[in-house]
PDB file of C-alpha atoms in Angstrom:
ATOM      1  CA  UNK K   1     -56.165-119.936 -63.592  1.00  0.00           C
ATOM      2  CA  UNK K   2     -54.179-116.923 -63.043  1.00  0.00           C
ATOM      3  CA  UNK K   3     -55.406-113.948 -61.150  1.00  0.00           C
ATOM      4  CA  UNK K   4     -55.495-110.903 -63.103  1.00  0.00           C
ATOM      5  CA  UNK K   5     -53.534-108.149 -62.019  1.00  0.00           C
ATOM      6  CA  UNK K   6     -53.157-104.668 -61.892  1.00  0.00           C
ATOM      7  CA  UNK K   7     -50.483-103.298 -64.170  1.00  0.00           C
ATOM      8  CA  UNK K   8     -47.729-102.085 -62.202  1.00  0.00           C
ATOM      9  CA  UNK K   9     -44.105-100.809 -62.714  1.00  0.00           C
ATOM     10  CA  UNK K  10     -42.827-102.909 -59.998  1.00  0.00           C
ATOM     11  CA  UNK K  11     -44.815-106.159 -60.822  1.00  0.00           C
ATOM     12  CA  UNK K  12     -44.415-105.719 -64.718  1.00  0.00           C
ATOM     13  CA  UNK K  13     -40.792-105.084 -64.183  1.00  0.00           C
ATOM     14  CA  UNK K  14     -39.408-109.101 -65.274  1.00  0.00           C
ATOM     15  CA  UNK K  15     -41.064-108.729 -68.141  1.00  0.00           C
ATOM     16  CA  UNK K  16     -40.059-105.545 -69.355  1.00  0.00           C
ATOM     17  CA  UNK K  17     -41.308-101.944 -68.585  1.00  0.00           C
ATOM     18  CA  UNK K  18     -44.578-100.452 -68.053  1.00  0.00           C
ATOM     19  CA  UNK K  19     -45.097 -97.481 -70.200  1.00  0.00           C
ATOM     20  CA  UNK K  20     -47.190 -94.181 -68.899  1.00  0.00           C
ATOM     21  CA  UNK K  21     -47.149 -90.600 -67.947  1.00  0.00           C
ATOM     22  CA  UNK K  22     -47.383 -90.508 -64.332  1.00  0.00           C
ATOM     23  CA  UNK K  23     -45.937 -89.253 -60.904  1.00  0.00           C
ATOM     24  CA  UNK K  24     -43.486 -92.641 -61.123  1.00  0.00           C
ATOM     25  CA  UNK K  25     -41.471 -91.975 -63.977  1.00  0.00           C
ATOM     26  CA  UNK K  26     -39.044 -89.225 -64.474  1.00  0.00           C
ATOM     27  CA  UNK K  27     -41.234 -86.192 -66.141  1.00  0.00           C
ATOM     28  CA  UNK K  28     -40.063 -82.316 -66.286  1.00  0.00           C
ATOM     29  CA  UNK K  29     -41.705 -79.163 -67.812  1.00  0.00           C
ATOM     30  CA  UNK K  30     -40.523 -78.308 -71.484  1.00  0.00           C
ATOM     31  CA  UNK K  31     -41.746 -75.739 -74.032  1.00  0.00           C
ATOM     32  CA  UNK K  32     -41.598 -72.929 -71.712  1.00  0.00           C
ATOM     33  CA  UNK K  33     -43.744 -74.872 -69.588  1.00  0.00           C
ATOM     34  CA  UNK K  34     -46.744 -75.890 -71.569  1.00  0.00           C
ATOM     35  CA  UNK K  35     -45.858 -79.305 -71.798  1.00  0.00           C
ATOM     36  CA  UNK K  36     -45.017 -82.168 -69.457  1.00  0.00           C
ATOM     37  CA  UNK K  37     -42.135 -84.505 -71.129  1.00  0.00           C
ATOM     38  CA  UNK K  38     -42.478 -88.157 -69.546  1.00  0.00           C
ATOM     39  CA  UNK K  39     -39.028 -89.262 -70.133  1.00  0.00           C
ATOM     40  CA  UNK K  40     -37.305 -92.198 -71.047  1.00  0.00           C
ATOM     41  CA  UNK K  41     -40.042 -94.594 -70.579  1.00  0.00           C
ATOM     42  CA  UNK K  42     -38.343 -97.814 -72.164  1.00  0.00           C
ATOM     43  CA  UNK K  43     -35.454 -99.363 -72.826  1.00  0.00           C
ATOM     44  CA  UNK K  44     -35.934-100.067 -76.643  1.00  0.00           C
ATOM     45  CA  UNK K  45     -33.942-102.734 -78.231  1.00  0.00           C
ATOM     46  CA  UNK K  46     -33.319-103.266 -81.855  1.00  0.00           C
ATOM     47  CA  UNK K  47     -30.896-106.413 -81.278  1.00  0.00           C
ATOM     48  CA  UNK K  48     -28.047-106.920 -83.509  1.00  0.00           C
ATOM     49  CA  UNK K  49     -28.076-105.954 -87.010  1.00  0.00           C
ATOM     50  CA  UNK K  50     -31.756-104.590 -86.270  1.00  0.00           C
ATOM     51  CA  UNK K  51     -33.243-101.420 -86.689  1.00  0.00           C
ATOM     52  CA  UNK K  52     -36.369-100.047 -84.703  1.00  0.00           C
ATOM     53  CA  UNK K  53     -40.063 -99.762 -86.676  1.00  0.00           C
ATOM     54  CA  UNK K  54     -43.071 -98.241 -85.861  1.00  0.00           C
ATOM     55  CA  UNK K  55     -46.084 -99.583 -86.535  1.00  0.00           C
ATOM     56  CA  UNK K  56     -49.952 -99.701 -86.008  1.00  0.00           C
ATOM     57  CA  UNK K  57     -51.640-103.062 -84.880  1.00  0.00           C
ATOM     58  CA  UNK K  58     -55.244-103.083 -84.908  1.00  0.00           C
ATOM     59  CA  UNK K  59     -56.399-105.784 -82.620  1.00  0.00           C
ATOM     60  CA  UNK K  60     -59.774-107.247 -82.967  1.00  0.00           C
ATOM     61  CA  UNK K  61     -61.656-107.907 -79.592  1.00  0.00           C
ATOM     62  CA  UNK K  62     -61.436-111.165 -77.483  1.00  0.00           C
ATOM     63  CA  UNK K  63     -64.248-112.609 -75.683  1.00  0.00           C
ATOM     64  CA  UNK K  64     -64.000-113.594 -71.981  1.00  0.00           C
ATOM     65  CA  UNK K  65     -63.361-116.035 -70.703  1.00  0.00           C
ATOM     66  CA  UNK K  66     -60.632-116.659 -72.893  1.00  0.00           C
ATOM     67  CA  UNK K  67     -58.312-119.766 -73.186  1.00  0.00           C
ATOM     68  CA  UNK K  68     -54.825-118.731 -73.644  1.00  0.00           C
ATOM     69  CA  UNK K  69     -52.853-121.727 -75.649  1.00  0.00           C
ATOM     70  CA  UNK K  70     -50.000-120.382 -77.017  1.00  0.00           C
ATOM     71  CA  UNK K  71     -47.556-117.631 -76.345  1.00  0.00           C
ATOM     72  CA  UNK K  72     -44.824-116.175 -78.428  1.00  0.00           C
ATOM     73  CA  UNK K  73     -41.428-114.403 -77.942  1.00  0.00           C
ATOM     74  CA  UNK K  74     -39.125-111.853 -80.122  1.00  0.00           C
ATOM     75  CA  UNK K  75     -35.497-113.469 -79.048  1.00  0.00           C
ATOM     76  CA  UNK K  76     -33.628-110.613 -80.892  1.00  0.00           C
ATOM     77  CA  UNK K  77     -35.471-106.954 -79.864  1.00  0.00           C
ATOM     78  CA  UNK K  78     -38.060-105.649 -77.779  1.00  0.00           C
ATOM     79  CA  UNK K  79     -41.569-105.098 -78.539  1.00  0.00           C
ATOM     80  CA  UNK K  80     -43.588-101.771 -77.261  1.00  0.00           C
ATOM     81  CA  UNK K  81     -47.530-101.414 -77.500  1.00  0.00           C
ATOM     82  CA  UNK K  82     -48.800 -98.058 -76.507  1.00  0.00           C
ATOM     83  CA  UNK K  83     -52.433 -98.054 -76.805  1.00  0.00           C
ATOM     84  CA  UNK K  84     -54.494 -95.446 -79.078  1.00  0.00           C
ATOM     85  CA  UNK K  85     -58.238 -96.166 -78.514  1.00  0.00           C
ATOM     86  CA  UNK K  86     -57.993 -95.428 -74.572  1.00  0.00           C
ATOM     87  CA  UNK K  87     -59.525 -98.917 -73.970  1.00  0.00           C
ATOM     88  CA  UNK K  88     -58.361-101.271 -71.111  1.00  0.00           C
ATOM     89  CA  UNK K  89     -56.837-104.522 -72.527  1.00  0.00           C
ATOM     90  CA  UNK K  90     -55.197-107.803 -70.958  1.00  0.00           C
ATOM     91  CA  UNK K  91     -51.467-108.742 -71.157  1.00  0.00           C
ATOM     92  CA  UNK K  92     -50.662-112.321 -70.239  1.00  0.00           C
ATOM     93  CA  UNK K  93     -46.892-112.881 -70.241  1.00  0.00           C
ATOM     94  CA  UNK K  94     -43.931-115.285 -68.647  1.00  0.00           C
ATOM     95  CA  UNK K  95     -40.170-114.777 -68.072  1.00  0.00           C
ATOM     96  CA  UNK K  96     -37.490-115.483 -70.764  1.00  0.00           C
ATOM     97  CA  UNK K  97     -36.369-118.588 -71.052  1.00  0.00           C
ATOM     98  CA  UNK K  98     -37.421-122.280 -71.719  1.00  0.00           C
ATOM     99  CA  UNK K  99     -40.734-122.702 -72.671  1.00  0.00           C
ATOM    100  CA  UNK K 100     -43.507-121.864 -69.891  1.00  0.00           C
ATOM    101  CA  UNK K 101     -46.286-123.677 -68.434  1.00  0.00           C
ATOM    102  CA  UNK K 102     -49.486-122.684 -67.421  1.00  0.00           C
ATOM    103  CA  UNK K 103     -48.140-121.914 -63.502  1.00  0.00           C
ATOM    104  CA  UNK K 104     -45.718-119.476 -65.047  1.00  0.00           C
ATOM    105  CA  UNK K 105     -48.065-117.040 -66.630  1.00  0.00           C
ATOM    106  CA  UNK K 106     -48.808-113.652 -65.047  1.00  0.00           C
ATOM    107  CA  UNK K 107     -51.683-111.456 -66.298  1.00  0.00           C
ATOM    108  CA  UNK K 108     -52.226-108.113 -66.066  1.00  0.00           C
ATOM    109  CA  UNK K 109     -55.499-105.286 -66.689  1.00  0.00           C
ATOM    110  CA  UNK K 110     -54.041-102.383 -68.633  1.00  0.00           C
ATOM    111  CA  UNK K 111     -55.768 -99.376 -68.495  1.00  0.00           C
ATOM    112  CA  UNK K 112     -56.259 -97.659 -71.877  1.00  0.00           C
ATOM    113  CA  UNK K 113     -53.111 -95.298 -70.907  1.00  0.00           C
ATOM    114  CA  UNK K 114     -50.744 -97.977 -69.783  1.00  0.00           C
ATOM    115  CA  UNK K 115     -48.698 -99.512 -72.606  1.00  0.00           C
ATOM    116  CA  UNK K 116     -45.750-102.147 -72.017  1.00  0.00           C
ATOM    117  CA  UNK K 117     -42.395-102.520 -73.414  1.00  0.00           C
ATOM    118  CA  UNK K 118     -41.792-106.748 -73.742  1.00  0.00           C
ATOM    119  CA  UNK K 119     -38.027-107.426 -73.305  1.00  0.00           C
ATOM    120  CA  UNK K 120     -36.429-109.401 -75.796  1.00  0.00           C
ATOM    121  CA  UNK K 121     -37.195-112.930 -74.840  1.00  0.00           C
ATOM    122  CA  UNK K 122     -40.516-112.003 -72.953  1.00  0.00           C
ATOM    123  CA  UNK K 123     -43.285-115.228 -73.549  1.00  0.00           C
ATOM    124  CA  UNK K 124     -46.282-113.136 -74.351  1.00  0.00           C
ATOM    125  CA  UNK K 125     -49.677-113.623 -75.695  1.00  0.00           C
ATOM    126  CA  UNK K 126     -50.625-111.608 -78.936  1.00  0.00           C
ATOM    127  CA  UNK K 127     -52.615-108.530 -78.107  1.00  0.00           C
ATOM    128  CA  UNK K 128     -55.541-109.026 -75.935  1.00  0.00           C
ATOM    129  CA  UNK K 129     -57.961-106.136 -76.915  1.00  0.00           C
ATOM    130  CA  UNK K 130     -61.347-106.436 -74.798  1.00  0.00           C
ATOM    131  CA  UNK K 131     -64.970-105.294 -75.608  1.00  0.00           C
ATOM    132  CA  UNK K 132     -63.963-103.695 -78.845  1.00  0.00           C
ATOM    133  CA  UNK K 133     -61.509-102.865 -82.020  1.00  0.00           C
ATOM    134  CA  UNK K 134     -58.312-101.172 -80.304  1.00  0.00           C
ATOM    135  CA  UNK K 135     -55.287 -99.652 -82.103  1.00  0.00           C
ATOM    136  CA  UNK K 136     -51.675 -99.751 -80.763  1.00  0.00           C
ATOM    137  CA  UNK K 137     -48.702 -97.842 -81.636  1.00  0.00           C
ATOM    138  CA  UNK K 138     -46.069-100.375 -82.074  1.00  0.00           C
ATOM    139  CA  UNK K 139     -42.278-100.208 -81.824  1.00  0.00           C
ATOM    140  CA  UNK K 140     -40.455-103.373 -82.341  1.00  0.00           C
ATOM    141  CA  UNK K 141     -37.379-104.637 -84.629  1.00  0.00           C
ATOM    142  CA  UNK K 142     -37.048-104.993 -88.178  1.00  0.00           C
ATOM    143  CA  UNK K 143     -33.784-107.036 -89.631  1.00  0.00           C
ATOM    144  CA  UNK K 144     -32.155-110.366 -90.219  1.00  0.00           C
ATOM    145  CA  UNK K 145     -32.450-113.204 -88.150  1.00  0.00           C
ATOM    146  CA  UNK K 146     -35.790-115.191 -86.768  1.00  0.00           C
ATOM    147  CA  UNK K 147     -37.369-113.143 -84.107  1.00  0.00           C
ATOM    148  CA  UNK K 148     -40.642-115.004 -83.309  1.00  0.00           C
ATOM    149  CA  UNK K 149     -41.016-118.095 -81.726  1.00  0.00           C
ATOM    150  CA  UNK K 150     -44.142-119.774 -80.746  1.00  0.00           C
ATOM    151  CA  UNK K 151     -45.023-122.256 -78.408  1.00  0.00           C
ATOM    152  CA  UNK K 152     -48.178-124.290 -77.724  1.00  0.00           C
ATOM    153  CA  UNK K 153     -49.112-124.276 -74.016  1.00  0.00           C
ATOM    154  CA  UNK K 154     -49.630-128.247 -73.036  1.00  0.00           C
ATOM    155  CA  UNK K 155     -52.765-126.954 -70.842  1.00  0.00           C
ATOM    156  CA  UNK K 156     -54.823-124.175 -71.745  1.00  0.00           C
ATOM    157  CA  UNK K 157     -55.502-121.233 -69.163  1.00  0.00           C
ATOM    158  CA  UNK K 158     -58.747-119.629 -68.945  1.00  0.00           C
ATOM    159  CA  UNK K 159     -58.767-116.003 -68.487  1.00  0.00           C
ATOM    160  CA  UNK K 160     -61.882-114.309 -66.972  1.00  0.00           C
ATOM    161  CA  UNK K 161     -62.459-110.555 -65.353  1.00  0.00           C
ATOM    162  CA  UNK K 162     -63.008-111.003 -61.353  1.00  0.00           C
ATOM    163  CA  UNK K 163     -66.483-111.268 -60.901  1.00  0.00           C
ATOM    164  CA  UNK K 164     -67.271-112.772 -64.661  1.00  0.00           C
ATOM    165  CA  UNK K 165     -69.192-115.854 -64.927  1.00  0.00           C
TER     166      UNK K 165
END
């Protein structure tokens, strides 16, 4: 079972970008000082012949412990998720490349004010909302070509929060 890690810029860098308004990212005042702009937070990638689209995904809550049995990846473009409900959620990922095994998984607990941008080809589990239905603003690729690969893990991985049974 992977340890659930805090979601930080450094820890998530092998998989894409952390999207958050923090002191760690470039930011500056705009609109006569009435607004703080957190600038260029993710390298959005529509890939060849693609275009970026904006959607809202409504995720049903998952009960913990949760068994991760599959992963997906989008080889032709990135996929960004920004929570709209202000609730924490889990992020399960593995590096791009060959089909990962259970030992390759990393699991992060994202705060309700942190989004993620999966780099093209990054293996990830579909949305893992906790406790309640959660909406996410999603920026991803639309266009020609097969852009969703799914795999079943040879061995299921159980995820639970620290201190939970």
